[in-house]
Coordinates of C-alpha atoms and ligand atoms in Angstrom, one line a residue:
M1 CA -9.0 -52.2 -88.6
Y2 CA -9.2 -49.5 -85.9
R3 CA -12.9 -48.9 -86.5
T4 CA -15.6 -50.3 -88.7
H5 CA -17.8 -47.1 -88.4
T6 CA -17.6 -43.5 -87.4
C7 CA -19.6 -42.2 -84.4
N8 CA -22.3 -40.8 -86.6
Q9 CA -23.0 -43.7 -88.8
L10 CA -25.0 -46.3 -87.0
R11 CA -28.8 -46.2 -87.1
L12 CA -31.7 -48.5 -86.0
A13 CA -31.4 -50.5 -89.2
D14 CA -27.9 -51.5 -88.1
A15 CA -29.2 -53.2 -84.9
G16 CA -27.6 -56.6 -84.4
K17 CA -24.4 -55.7 -86.2
T18 CA -21.0 -56.2 -84.6
V19 CA -19.0 -53.0 -84.8
T20 CA -15.8 -51.3 -83.6
L21 CA -15.7 -47.6 -82.9
A22 CA -12.9 -45.3 -81.8
G23 CA -13.0 -41.8 -80.3
W24 CA -13.0 -39.7 -77.2
A25 CA -15.1 -40.2 -74.0
A26 CA -17.3 -37.1 -74.1
T27 CA -19.5 -37.8 -71.1
I28 CA -19.6 -40.6 -68.7
R29 CA -22.7 -41.4 -66.7
D30 CA -22.3 -44.0 -63.9
K31 CA -25.6 -45.2 -62.4
G32 CA -24.0 -48.0 -60.3
G33 CA -24.9 -51.2 -62.2
L34 CA -25.3 -49.3 -65.4
L35 CA -22.7 -47.1 -67.1
W36 CA -22.9 -45.1 -70.3
I37 CA -20.1 -43.4 -72.2
D38 CA -20.8 -41.0 -75.1
L39 CA -18.1 -41.7 -77.6
R40 CA -17.2 -38.7 -79.8
D41 CA -15.3 -38.3 -83.0
R42 CA -15.2 -35.7 -85.8
Y43 CA -18.5 -37.1 -87.2
G44 CA -20.7 -37.3 -84.1
I45 CA -21.5 -39.2 -81.0
T46 CA -22.5 -42.8 -80.3
Q47 CA -23.5 -44.1 -76.9
L48 CA -21.7 -47.1 -75.4
V49 CA -23.5 -49.1 -72.7
F50 CA -22.2 -51.3 -69.9
D51 CA -24.6 -53.3 -67.7
E52 CA -23.5 -55.3 -64.7
N53 CA -26.2 -57.8 -65.7
Y54 CA -24.3 -58.9 -68.8
T55 CA -21.0 -57.0 -68.9
A56 CA -18.1 -59.1 -67.5
P57 CA -16.7 -57.7 -64.2
E58 CA -13.2 -57.0 -65.7
L59 CA -14.7 -55.1 -68.6
F60 CA -17.0 -53.2 -66.3
A61 CA -14.0 -52.2 -64.2
V62 CA -12.2 -50.9 -67.3
A63 CA -15.2 -48.9 -68.3
R64 CA -15.4 -47.4 -64.8
S65 CA -11.8 -46.3 -64.9
V66 CA -12.4 -44.2 -68.0
G67 CA -12.2 -40.5 -67.6
R68 CA -13.3 -37.5 -69.7
E69 CA -11.4 -37.3 -73.0
F70 CA -9.8 -40.7 -72.7
V71 CA -9.2 -42.2 -76.2
L72 CA -11.1 -45.4 -76.6
Q73 CA -11.7 -48.3 -78.9
A74 CA -14.9 -50.2 -78.3
S75 CA -16.3 -53.3 -80.0
G76 CA -19.8 -54.7 -79.5
T77 CA -23.3 -55.1 -80.8
V78 CA -25.6 -52.4 -82.0
I79 CA -28.8 -52.5 -80.0
E80 CA -32.0 -50.5 -79.9
R81 CA -32.1 -48.0 -77.1
A82 CA -34.7 -48.1 -74.4
A83 CA -34.7 -44.3 -73.9
K84 CA -34.3 -42.9 -77.4
T85 CA -33.4 -39.3 -78.2
T86 CA -33.8 -37.2 -81.3
K87 CA -31.0 -34.9 -80.2
I88 CA -28.4 -36.8 -82.1
P89 CA -28.7 -38.8 -85.3
T90 CA -27.6 -42.0 -83.5
G91 CA -30.2 -41.4 -80.8
E92 CA -32.1 -44.6 -81.4
I93 CA -29.2 -47.0 -80.8
E94 CA -26.4 -47.8 -78.5
I95 CA -23.5 -50.2 -78.4
K96 CA -23.6 -53.1 -76.0
V97 CA -19.8 -53.2 -75.5
S98 CA -18.0 -56.6 -75.4
E99 CA -14.5 -55.2 -75.7
L100 CA -13.0 -51.9 -74.5
K101 CA -9.5 -50.7 -75.0
I102 CA -8.1 -47.5 -73.5
L103 CA -5.9 -46.2 -76.4
N104 CA -4.7 -43.3 -74.3
K105 CA -5.5 -41.6 -71.0
A106 CA -6.3 -37.9 -70.7
K107 CA -5.9 -35.4 -67.9
T108 CA -9.2 -33.7 -66.9
P109 CA -9.5 -30.9 -69.5
P110 CA -9.4 -27.3 -68.1
F111 CA -12.8 -26.6 -69.6
T112 CA -15.7 -28.7 -70.9
I113 CA -15.6 -29.9 -74.5
Q114 CA -19.1 -28.8 -75.3
D115 CA -20.9 -26.3 -77.5
D116 CA -21.5 -24.1 -74.5
T117 CA -18.1 -24.4 -72.9
D118 CA -17.2 -23.0 -69.5
G119 CA -13.8 -22.0 -70.8
G120 CA -12.8 -18.4 -71.1
D121 CA -11.1 -17.0 -74.2
E122 CA -7.5 -17.2 -73.0
L123 CA -7.9 -20.7 -71.7
R124 CA -9.5 -21.9 -74.9
M125 CA -6.6 -20.4 -76.9
K126 CA -3.9 -21.9 -74.8
Y127 CA -5.5 -25.3 -75.1
R128 CA -6.6 -24.8 -78.7
Y129 CA -6.4 -28.5 -79.5
L130 CA -9.2 -29.1 -76.9
D131 CA -11.1 -26.1 -78.1
L132 CA -10.9 -27.5 -81.6
R133 CA -12.3 -30.7 -80.4
R134 CA -15.6 -28.9 -79.6
N135 CA -18.2 -29.6 -82.2
A136 CA -19.1 -25.9 -82.8
V137 CA -15.5 -24.9 -83.5
Q138 CA -14.7 -28.1 -85.5
Q139 CA -17.6 -27.5 -87.8
N140 CA -16.3 -24.0 -88.5
I141 CA -12.9 -25.3 -89.5
L142 CA -14.5 -28.1 -91.6
F143 CA -16.7 -25.4 -93.3
R144 CA -13.6 -23.4 -94.1
S145 CA -12.0 -26.5 -95.6
K146 CA -15.0 -27.1 -97.8
L147 CA -15.0 -23.5 -98.9
A148 CA -11.4 -23.7 -99.9
I149 CA -11.9 -26.9 -101.9
E150 CA -15.0 -25.5 -103.7
T151 CA -13.1 -22.3 -104.5
R152 CA -10.3 -24.4 -106.1
K153 CA -12.9 -26.4 -108.0
Y154 CA -14.7 -23.4 -109.4
L155 CA -11.6 -21.4 -110.3
S156 CA -9.8 -24.3 -111.9
E157 CA -12.9 -25.0 -114.0
Q158 CA -12.8 -21.4 -115.1
G159 CA -9.2 -21.9 -116.3
F160 CA -7.4 -20.3 -113.4
A161 CA -3.9 -21.6 -112.6
E162 CA -2.9 -21.8 -108.9
I163 CA 0.5 -20.3 -108.6
E164 CA 2.5 -19.7 -105.4
T165 CA 4.3 -16.4 -104.8
P166 CA 7.1 -15.8 -102.3
F167 CA 6.6 -15.0 -98.6
L168 CA 10.1 -13.5 -98.2
I169 CA 9.8 -10.3 -100.2
K170 CA 10.8 -6.6 -100.1
S171 CA 9.5 -4.1 -97.6
T172 CA 7.6 -1.1 -99.0
P173 CA 6.3 1.9 -97.1
E174 CA 2.9 1.9 -98.9
G175 CA -0.1 0.3 -97.2
A176 CA 0.0 -1.1 -93.7
R177 CA 3.1 -1.8 -91.6
D178 CA 5.3 -4.8 -92.8
F179 CA 6.5 -7.7 -90.7
V180 CA 10.2 -7.8 -91.4
V181 CA 12.5 -10.8 -91.3
P182 CA 16.3 -10.3 -90.9
S183 CA 18.5 -12.0 -93.4
R184 CA 21.4 -13.9 -91.9
M185 CA 23.2 -14.2 -95.2
N186 CA 22.8 -10.4 -95.9
P187 CA 23.6 -8.8 -92.6
G188 CA 21.7 -5.5 -92.0
Q189 CA 19.2 -6.4 -94.6
F190 CA 15.6 -7.5 -94.2
Y191 CA 12.9 -9.3 -96.0
A192 CA 9.2 -8.3 -95.5
L193 CA 6.3 -10.7 -95.3
P194 CA 3.8 -9.9 -98.1
Q195 CA 0.8 -7.8 -97.2
S196 CA -0.7 -9.3 -100.4
P197 CA 0.8 -10.9 -103.5
Q198 CA -0.3 -7.8 -105.5
T199 CA 2.8 -7.0 -107.5
F200 CA 3.7 -10.7 -108.1
K201 CA 0.3 -11.4 -109.5
Q202 CA 0.6 -8.5 -111.9
I203 CA 4.0 -9.8 -112.9
L204 CA 2.4 -13.2 -113.6
M205 CA 0.0 -11.4 -116.0
V206 CA 3.0 -9.8 -117.7
A207 CA 4.4 -13.3 -118.0
G208 CA 1.3 -14.4 -119.8
F209 CA -0.5 -16.7 -117.2
D210 CA -3.7 -14.9 -118.0
R211 CA -5.8 -16.3 -115.1
Y212 CA -4.1 -16.7 -111.7
F213 CA -5.4 -17.5 -108.3
Q214 CA -4.0 -18.5 -104.9
I215 CA -5.5 -19.1 -101.5
V216 CA -2.7 -17.3 -99.7
K217 CA -1.6 -16.0 -96.3
C218 CA -1.1 -12.2 -96.0
F219 CA 0.6 -10.4 -93.2
R220 CA -0.1 -6.9 -91.9
D221 CA 1.5 -5.5 -88.7
E222 CA -1.5 -3.4 -87.6
D223 CA -2.8 -2.6 -84.2
L224 CA -5.3 -5.4 -83.8
R225 CA -8.9 -4.4 -83.8
A226 CA -11.6 -6.9 -82.9
D227 CA -11.9 -8.5 -86.2
R228 CA -8.3 -8.3 -87.5
Q229 CA -5.5 -10.9 -87.4
P230 CA -1.9 -10.2 -88.2
E231 CA -1.9 -13.1 -90.6
F232 CA -5.0 -13.8 -92.6
T233 CA -6.0 -15.6 -95.8
Q234 CA -7.1 -14.2 -99.2
I235 CA -8.5 -15.8 -102.3
D236 CA -6.2 -13.8 -104.5
C237 CA -7.0 -13.6 -108.2
E238 CA -5.8 -11.8 -111.3
M239 CA -6.9 -11.9 -115.0
A240 CA -5.5 -10.5 -118.2
F241 CA -7.3 -9.1 -121.3
V242 CA -10.4 -8.3 -119.3
H243 CA -12.7 -5.4 -118.6
Q244 CA -14.1 -4.6 -115.1
E245 CA -17.3 -6.3 -116.3
D246 CA -15.5 -9.6 -116.9
I247 CA -14.0 -9.6 -113.4
L248 CA -17.4 -8.7 -111.7
N249 CA -19.1 -11.5 -113.6
T250 CA -16.4 -14.1 -112.9
F251 CA -16.4 -13.4 -109.1
E252 CA -20.1 -12.9 -108.7
G253 CA -20.1 -16.4 -110.3
L254 CA -17.6 -17.7 -107.7
T255 CA -19.6 -16.2 -104.8
K256 CA -22.9 -17.7 -106.1
Y257 CA -21.2 -21.0 -106.7
L258 CA -19.8 -21.1 -103.1
F259 CA -23.2 -20.2 -101.6
Q260 CA -24.8 -22.9 -103.7
S261 CA -22.2 -25.7 -103.2
V262 CA -21.4 -25.1 -99.5
L263 CA -24.7 -23.6 -98.1
G264 CA -27.2 -24.9 -100.7
L265 CA -28.4 -21.3 -101.2
D266 CA -29.2 -19.6 -104.6
L267 CA -28.2 -15.9 -104.5
P268 CA -30.0 -13.6 -107.0
D269 CA -27.9 -11.3 -109.2
F270 CA -25.9 -8.8 -107.2
P271 CA -27.1 -5.2 -107.2
R272 CA -24.5 -2.5 -107.9
M273 CA -24.1 0.9 -106.5
T274 CA -21.4 3.6 -107.0
Y275 CA -19.3 4.6 -104.0
D276 CA -20.9 8.1 -104.1
E277 CA -24.4 6.6 -104.1
A278 CA -23.5 4.3 -101.2
M279 CA -22.1 7.2 -99.2
R280 CA -25.2 9.4 -99.9
R281 CA -27.8 6.7 -99.2
F282 CA -26.1 4.8 -96.3
G283 CA -23.1 6.9 -95.2
S284 CA -20.9 3.9 -95.8
D285 CA -18.9 2.2 -98.6
K286 CA -20.1 -1.1 -97.3
P287 CA -23.8 -0.7 -96.6
D288 CA -25.7 -3.6 -95.0
L289 CA -28.7 -4.0 -97.4
R290 CA -30.6 -6.4 -95.2
F291 CA -32.7 -3.5 -94.1
G292 CA -33.7 0.0 -95.3
M293 CA -33.4 3.0 -93.1
E294 CA -31.8 5.0 -95.9
F295 CA -30.6 8.5 -95.2
T296 CA -32.7 11.5 -96.0
D297 CA -31.0 14.9 -96.5
L298 CA -33.0 17.3 -94.5
T299 CA -30.6 20.2 -94.6
A300 CA -32.8 22.4 -96.8
A301 CA -35.9 21.6 -94.8
A302 CA -34.3 22.1 -91.4
Q303 CA -32.4 25.3 -91.9
G304 CA -33.6 28.9 -91.6
K305 CA -36.0 28.4 -88.7
G306 CA -33.7 29.8 -86.0
F307 CA -32.3 26.5 -84.7
Q308 CA -28.6 27.5 -84.6
V309 CA -27.3 24.0 -84.4
F310 CA -28.9 23.0 -87.7
D311 CA -28.4 26.4 -89.3
S312 CA -24.6 26.2 -88.9
A313 CA -24.3 22.6 -90.0
E314 CA -23.1 21.6 -93.5
S315 CA -25.6 18.7 -93.4
V316 CA -28.7 17.6 -91.5
L317 CA -29.3 14.0 -92.1
G318 CA -32.1 11.7 -90.9
I319 CA -33.1 8.1 -90.7
C320 CA -36.6 6.7 -90.0
A321 CA -36.6 4.0 -87.3
P322 CA -39.8 2.0 -88.0
G323 CA -42.1 1.4 -85.0
C324 CA -39.9 3.4 -82.6
A325 CA -42.4 6.2 -81.7
E326 CA -43.0 4.5 -78.4
Y327 CA -39.4 4.9 -77.3
S328 CA -39.3 6.2 -73.8
R329 CA -37.4 9.3 -72.6
K330 CA -35.0 6.9 -71.0
Q331 CA -34.4 4.9 -74.2
I332 CA -33.8 8.1 -76.2
D333 CA -31.4 9.5 -73.5
E334 CA -29.5 6.2 -73.7
L335 CA -29.4 6.4 -77.5
T336 CA -28.2 10.0 -77.3
E337 CA -25.4 8.9 -75.0
W338 CA -24.6 6.1 -77.4
V339 CA -24.1 8.5 -80.3
K340 CA -22.0 10.9 -78.1
R341 CA -19.5 8.2 -77.2
P342 CA -16.1 9.0 -78.5
Q343 CA -16.2 6.0 -80.9
I344 CA -19.2 7.7 -82.7
G345 CA -18.5 11.3 -81.8
A346 CA -21.8 13.0 -82.5
R347 CA -22.6 16.1 -80.6
G348 CA -26.2 15.3 -80.0
L349 CA -29.3 13.5 -81.4
V350 CA -32.6 15.1 -82.5
Y351 CA -35.7 13.0 -82.6
V352 CA -39.1 13.4 -84.1
K353 CA -41.7 10.9 -82.9
Y354 CA -44.7 10.3 -85.1
D355 CA -47.2 8.8 -82.7
A356 CA -49.7 6.1 -83.8
D357 CA -52.5 8.7 -83.3
G358 CA -50.8 11.1 -85.7
S359 CA -49.5 13.5 -83.1
I360 CA -45.9 14.7 -83.5
K361 CA -43.4 15.2 -80.7
S362 CA -39.8 16.3 -81.1
S363 CA -36.8 17.4 -79.1
V364 CA -36.7 20.6 -81.2
D365 CA -40.4 21.6 -81.3
K366 CA -39.4 24.9 -79.8
F367 CA -38.0 25.8 -83.2
Y368 CA -40.3 24.0 -85.6
S369 CA -44.0 23.9 -86.1
A370 CA -45.9 20.7 -86.4
D371 CA -46.1 21.4 -90.2
D372 CA -42.4 21.8 -90.4
L373 CA -41.9 18.5 -88.6
K374 CA -44.5 16.8 -90.8
T375 CA -42.5 17.8 -93.8
W376 CA -39.5 16.0 -92.4
L377 CA -41.5 13.0 -91.7
D378 CA -42.9 12.9 -95.2
E379 CA -39.5 13.4 -96.8
C380 CA -38.3 10.4 -94.8
G381 CA -41.3 8.3 -95.7
A382 CA -42.3 7.9 -92.0
Q383 CA -45.5 6.2 -91.0
P384 CA -47.5 6.8 -87.8
G385 CA -45.6 4.8 -85.1
D386 CA -42.2 5.6 -86.5
M387 CA -39.4 7.9 -85.2
L388 CA -36.9 10.1 -87.0
L389 CA -33.4 10.3 -85.8
L390 CA -31.3 13.3 -87.0
L391 CA -27.7 14.1 -86.8
C392 CA -25.9 17.1 -88.2
G393 CA -22.5 18.6 -88.8
E394 CA -19.8 18.3 -91.4
T395 CA -21.2 16.1 -94.2
E396 CA -18.6 13.3 -94.2
K397 CA -18.5 13.0 -90.4
T398 CA -22.3 13.1 -90.1
R399 CA -22.7 10.4 -92.6
K400 CA -20.3 8.2 -90.8
Q401 CA -22.0 8.8 -87.5
L402 CA -25.4 8.2 -88.9
S403 CA -24.2 5.1 -90.6
E404 CA -23.2 3.7 -87.2
L405 CA -26.5 4.7 -85.7
R406 CA -28.3 3.0 -88.6
L407 CA -26.5 -0.2 -88.0
E408 CA -27.1 0.0 -84.3
M409 CA -30.9 0.6 -84.8
G410 CA -30.9 -2.3 -87.4
A411 CA -29.4 -4.6 -84.8
R412 CA -31.7 -3.4 -82.0
L413 CA -34.7 -3.9 -84.2
N414 CA -33.5 -7.4 -85.3
L415 CA -33.3 -6.4 -88.9
R416 CA -29.9 -7.9 -89.4
Q417 CA -30.7 -11.6 -89.6
P418 CA -27.7 -13.9 -89.9
G419 CA -29.4 -16.3 -92.4
D420 CA -30.3 -13.4 -94.7
F421 CA -27.7 -12.6 -97.4
K422 CA -27.5 -9.3 -99.2
P423 CA -24.5 -9.0 -101.5
L424 CA -23.6 -5.7 -103.3
W425 CA -21.0 -4.5 -105.7
V426 CA -19.7 -1.0 -104.8
L427 CA -18.1 0.6 -107.9
D428 CA -16.1 3.7 -108.8
F429 CA -14.2 4.2 -105.7
P430 CA -12.1 7.4 -105.4
L431 CA -8.6 7.0 -106.7
L432 CA -7.0 9.0 -103.9
E433 CA -7.6 9.7 -100.2
W434 CA -6.2 12.7 -98.5
D435 CA -4.3 12.1 -95.2
E436 CA -4.4 15.1 -92.9
D437 CA -1.6 13.9 -90.7
A438 CA 0.8 12.9 -93.5
N439 CA -0.4 15.9 -95.5
R440 CA -0.4 13.9 -98.7
F441 CA -2.6 11.7 -100.9
F442 CA -2.6 7.9 -100.4
A443 CA -4.1 5.5 -102.9
M444 CA -7.5 4.5 -101.7
H445 CA -7.1 0.9 -103.0
H446 CA -3.4 0.6 -103.8
P447 CA -0.9 2.5 -106.1
F448 CA -1.4 0.1 -109.0
T449 CA -5.1 0.9 -109.4
S450 CA -6.1 2.5 -112.7
P451 CA -7.9 5.8 -112.7
K452 CA -11.0 5.9 -114.8
Q453 CA -10.1 6.7 -118.4
A454 CA -12.1 10.0 -118.3
D455 CA -10.3 11.1 -115.2
I456 CA -6.7 10.6 -116.4
P457 CA -6.4 14.3 -117.5
K458 CA -7.1 15.4 -113.9
M459 CA -3.9 13.7 -112.8
D460 CA -1.9 16.8 -113.8
S461 CA -4.0 19.1 -111.7
D462 CA -2.6 20.9 -108.6
D463 CA -6.0 21.4 -107.2
Q464 CA -6.8 19.2 -104.2
A465 CA -10.5 19.1 -104.9
T466 CA -10.0 18.1 -108.5
L467 CA -7.6 15.3 -107.5
K468 CA -10.1 14.2 -104.8
S469 CA -12.8 13.9 -107.4
M470 CA -10.9 11.4 -109.5
R471 CA -12.5 8.0 -109.7
A472 CA -10.8 4.6 -110.1
D473 CA -11.8 1.4 -111.8
A474 CA -12.0 -0.1 -108.3
Y475 CA -14.7 -2.2 -106.8
D476 CA -15.6 -4.0 -103.5
L477 CA -17.9 -6.9 -103.0
V478 CA -19.9 -6.3 -99.9
L479 CA -22.0 -8.9 -98.0
N480 CA -24.3 -7.9 -95.2
G481 CA -22.3 -4.8 -94.4
V482 CA -18.9 -6.5 -94.5
E483 CA -16.3 -6.0 -97.3
I484 CA -15.5 -9.5 -98.4
G485 CA -13.6 -8.7 -101.5
G486 CA -11.9 -5.8 -103.2
G487 CA -10.0 -5.2 -106.4
S488 CA -9.4 -3.0 -109.4
I489 CA -8.3 -2.7 -113.0
R490 CA -4.6 -2.1 -112.9
I491 CA -2.4 0.4 -114.6
H492 CA -0.4 -1.5 -117.2
D493 CA 1.3 1.5 -118.8
R494 CA 4.7 2.5 -117.4
D495 CA 4.2 6.2 -117.9
L496 CA 0.8 6.2 -116.3
Q497 CA 2.2 4.2 -113.3
S498 CA 5.0 6.8 -112.9
R499 CA 2.4 9.6 -113.0
N500 CA 0.4 7.9 -110.3
F501 CA 3.5 7.4 -108.1
R502 CA 4.2 11.1 -108.5
L503 CA 0.7 11.9 -107.3
L504 CA 1.4 9.8 -104.2
G505 CA 4.4 11.8 -103.4
F506 CA 7.1 9.4 -104.7
T507 CA 10.2 11.0 -106.4
P508 CA 11.1 9.1 -109.6
E509 CA 14.1 7.7 -107.6
Q510 CA 11.9 6.4 -104.8
A511 CA 9.5 4.9 -107.3
E512 CA 12.4 3.2 -109.1
A513 CA 14.0 1.9 -105.9
Q514 CA 10.8 0.4 -104.6
F515 CA 8.9 -0.7 -107.6
G516 CA 11.5 -0.6 -110.3
F517 CA 10.9 -4.3 -111.1
L518 CA 7.2 -3.6 -111.9
L519 CA 8.0 -0.5 -113.9
G520 CA 10.6 -2.5 -115.7
A521 CA 8.1 -5.3 -116.4
F522 CA 5.7 -2.8 -117.8
E523 CA 8.3 -2.0 -120.5
Y524 CA 8.3 -5.6 -121.8
G525 CA 4.7 -6.0 -123.0
A526 CA 2.3 -5.8 -120.1
P527 CA -1.2 -6.8 -121.1
P528 CA -4.3 -5.0 -119.7
H529 CA -5.2 -6.7 -116.5
G530 CA -7.1 -6.5 -113.3
G531 CA -8.1 -8.6 -110.3
I532 CA -9.6 -9.0 -106.9
A533 CA -8.9 -10.6 -103.5
F534 CA -11.5 -12.0 -101.2
G535 CA -10.9 -12.0 -97.4
F536 CA -11.2 -15.8 -97.0
D537 CA -11.5 -15.9 -93.2
R538 CA -14.2 -13.2 -93.3
L539 CA -16.1 -14.8 -96.1
A540 CA -16.3 -18.0 -94.0
A541 CA -17.5 -16.0 -91.0
V542 CA -20.1 -14.0 -92.8
M543 CA -21.5 -17.0 -94.6
N544 CA -22.1 -18.5 -91.1
G545 CA -23.6 -15.3 -89.8
A546 CA -20.7 -15.0 -87.4
N547 CA -19.0 -11.8 -86.3
S548 CA -15.6 -13.1 -85.5
I549 CA -13.1 -14.4 -88.0
R550 CA -11.2 -16.0 -85.1
D551 CA -13.6 -18.9 -84.9
F552 CA -12.8 -19.8 -88.5
I553 CA -9.0 -19.9 -88.1
A554 CA -7.6 -23.1 -86.6
F555 CA -4.8 -21.3 -84.8
P556 CA -5.6 -17.6 -84.4
K557 CA -3.7 -14.9 -82.5
N558 CA -5.2 -13.0 -79.6
N559 CA -5.7 -9.2 -79.5
M560 CA -2.1 -8.7 -78.6
G561 CA -1.0 -10.7 -81.7
R562 CA 0.1 -13.6 -79.5
D563 CA -0.3 -17.3 -80.2
M564 CA -1.2 -18.4 -76.7
M565 CA -0.7 -22.1 -77.4
I566 CA 2.9 -22.0 -78.6
D567 CA 3.6 -18.8 -76.8
A568 CA 4.8 -16.6 -79.7
P569 CA 6.3 -14.2 -80.2
S570 CA 9.1 -14.9 -77.8
A571 CA 12.7 -13.9 -77.1
V572 CA 15.5 -15.6 -79.1
D573 CA 18.9 -16.4 -77.6
Q574 CA 22.0 -14.2 -78.0
G575 CA 23.6 -16.7 -80.4
Q576 CA 20.7 -16.4 -82.8
L577 CA 20.9 -12.6 -82.7
D578 CA 24.6 -12.6 -83.2
E579 CA 24.2 -14.7 -86.3
L580 CA 21.7 -12.2 -87.6
G581 CA 23.9 -9.3 -86.7
L582 CA 21.2 -7.9 -84.4
K583 CA 21.6 -6.3 -81.0
M584 CA 19.1 -6.7 -78.2
V585 CA 17.8 -3.4 -77.0
E586 CA 17.7 -3.2 -73.2
Ligands
LIG1 N1 -4.2 -6.9 -103.3 C1 -5.4 -6.2 -103.0 C2 -5.7 -6.3 -101.5 O1 -5.0 -7.0 -100.8 C3 -6.6 -6.8 -103.8 C4 -6.5 -6.6 -105.2 O2 -6.5 -5.5 -105.7 O3 -6.5 -7.6 -106.0 O4 -6.6 -5.6 -101.1

C-alpha cells in the first residue's frame, strides 16, 4: 500500500496510529536539530517532523536532502503537536517519521506552489502542471468536475440521453469564424470544428431521441477578448414536444439543482424580463440584478430649457448613485474621463448632486432651475446624499454607455458581491439584428430560431423597421450580469426555415448547399423542438464569483490562442503539408 491515509485525514483522535502518507514536499523548515516538512496532496497538508533527539542520523540526513516539490512517502506515528494551528484541518497533529522514501526528486519550481504565487501568467501557463498543483487552482478544477457529474446526474434523472456528435463537420459562414481542418483523403477539402452541435441536436430530435444532452467542446476562431477561449465547453441540450415554458422550467431546475448540490445554496424562483424591458431598465440584455440603479428616462423633463446638448439628443437617461453626493470635483472629473474613453464612447457626463442638507448642485445649473433639477431627482427616486449621473445621445448607444457606467458604479460601491446570486430569464429576443458593415440582417441567436407565431406574417415585409421589430422564441439565462445560457424554440417546418434563410440573405441554392441536410430532415417528420446551451466554463466561474473562465479550464489558451505548455499552434513539416496537398505561404 502506498499510503494508508491522505494528507487531510488525520486528526487528534488518530494520535498513536502508525500511518503511511505520500505527497509533495510543500515547505521545508530546518531549525538545525529539528526539521519539518509539510507534505501536500490533493486533499490537504500534513506536517512531518524529524528530531535529532529521536530520529536516526541516516533518516535525518535523508530528510535534510529533501527539496521543494520532491515526491515523498513517509511512515511514522501520529503525535499531538506542541504548537497547534487552526489554519489547516490537520493542525493539531504531526507525523513522527520513522521511514522516509524519496519517490522522486524535483527541480526547484520556477514559482512558489502557494495560493498567492509569485509566478506571472506566462510562467504559470508554461508550467501548468505546477500551477495546477496549487490548491486554489486545483479546487477550481475539482469544482468543475463536481459540476459536470451533478449535471449528468440531474439530466439523466430527467430522462435525457447523452449522445456525442462529431467534431469534424462542415464549415458554414453563419456565426463566428470556423476552425478548419484539411482532409488528407479529400485533397482541397476541409472539415470545420463545430461552433456548437446545433444542427446535430436538432437532427437527433427528428430521429426521435426526444431529450438529448452533451457536455461538449465547441470551437470558435474569434479574436480573443479577456474572457473568451477558442475552445470552450457547453452543456448542450435539446427537447422535443415542448413549449418554451417546459424548457425554462427544466433548466431552471437544473440550475437550482447545481447550486444546491455543489454550493449548498437554495435559489428562489428566477424572475423573468423581456429583452425590451431589460434594455429599457438596464440598457443591457444581461442585467446584473444584484443592485438597483435602474435607468430613468429624463428626455421629456430635460428638453426645452435651452441646453442644446440635451435638446438635440434622442434620449437623456439617468441613474441614481446612492450616497455619492459627496463625490469631489476630482472624482467626478475622473468618472467623466472614464465614460469618455473609446471603450465607452460617451461625449460627456452630467451630474446632479443632492446634498445631505437638501441643496442641489449640478454641472448644468446654468440651464436648469433648482426646481427643474428637483424634478429629475424625484423621477429618479433620489434621496438626499445621492447623485444623478446622466448621459445623452442616440437611444441605443446611450443605453449601452449608461449600462457600463451603472456596472462600474455598482463595482465602485461594492454592490456586486460575489456570494450573492441573482439569476434572471431574459425572454423574447429580437429575431434579427441589422449589420451595418455587411448591410444585411443576421440572426440574433441563430438561423434555426423560431419567430414568435404572431410575428411570422412580418417575415414577408420589405420594411427594415418591421423586420427589426420581429420577436423570437429565444431566451437567455443570466446570472449576475453574465449570460450563462441561451436557447430557443426552433423552426421545424421546412418552408418557414427556407423563408428565414431568405431573410438572412441566402439564395435557395446557398441554403440548400449549406443546410440541405437539415431542410431534408424537416421533410421527414420533424417534431416541434427547442433547447438551450449553457456556457459550462462560465457557469463554473460565476458560481465561484470569479471573473475569468481560464481558472476553471485545466489547460487554457492565452490571449493569442496559444497553449504555452505544449507550444501550440506550431509549424508542421513539409512532408505533412504535401500529404495534405497544402502549400506553405512564405
Ligand atoms: N447552439 C446554441 C449556442 O451555441 C444554443 C442553443 O440554441 O441551444 O448558442
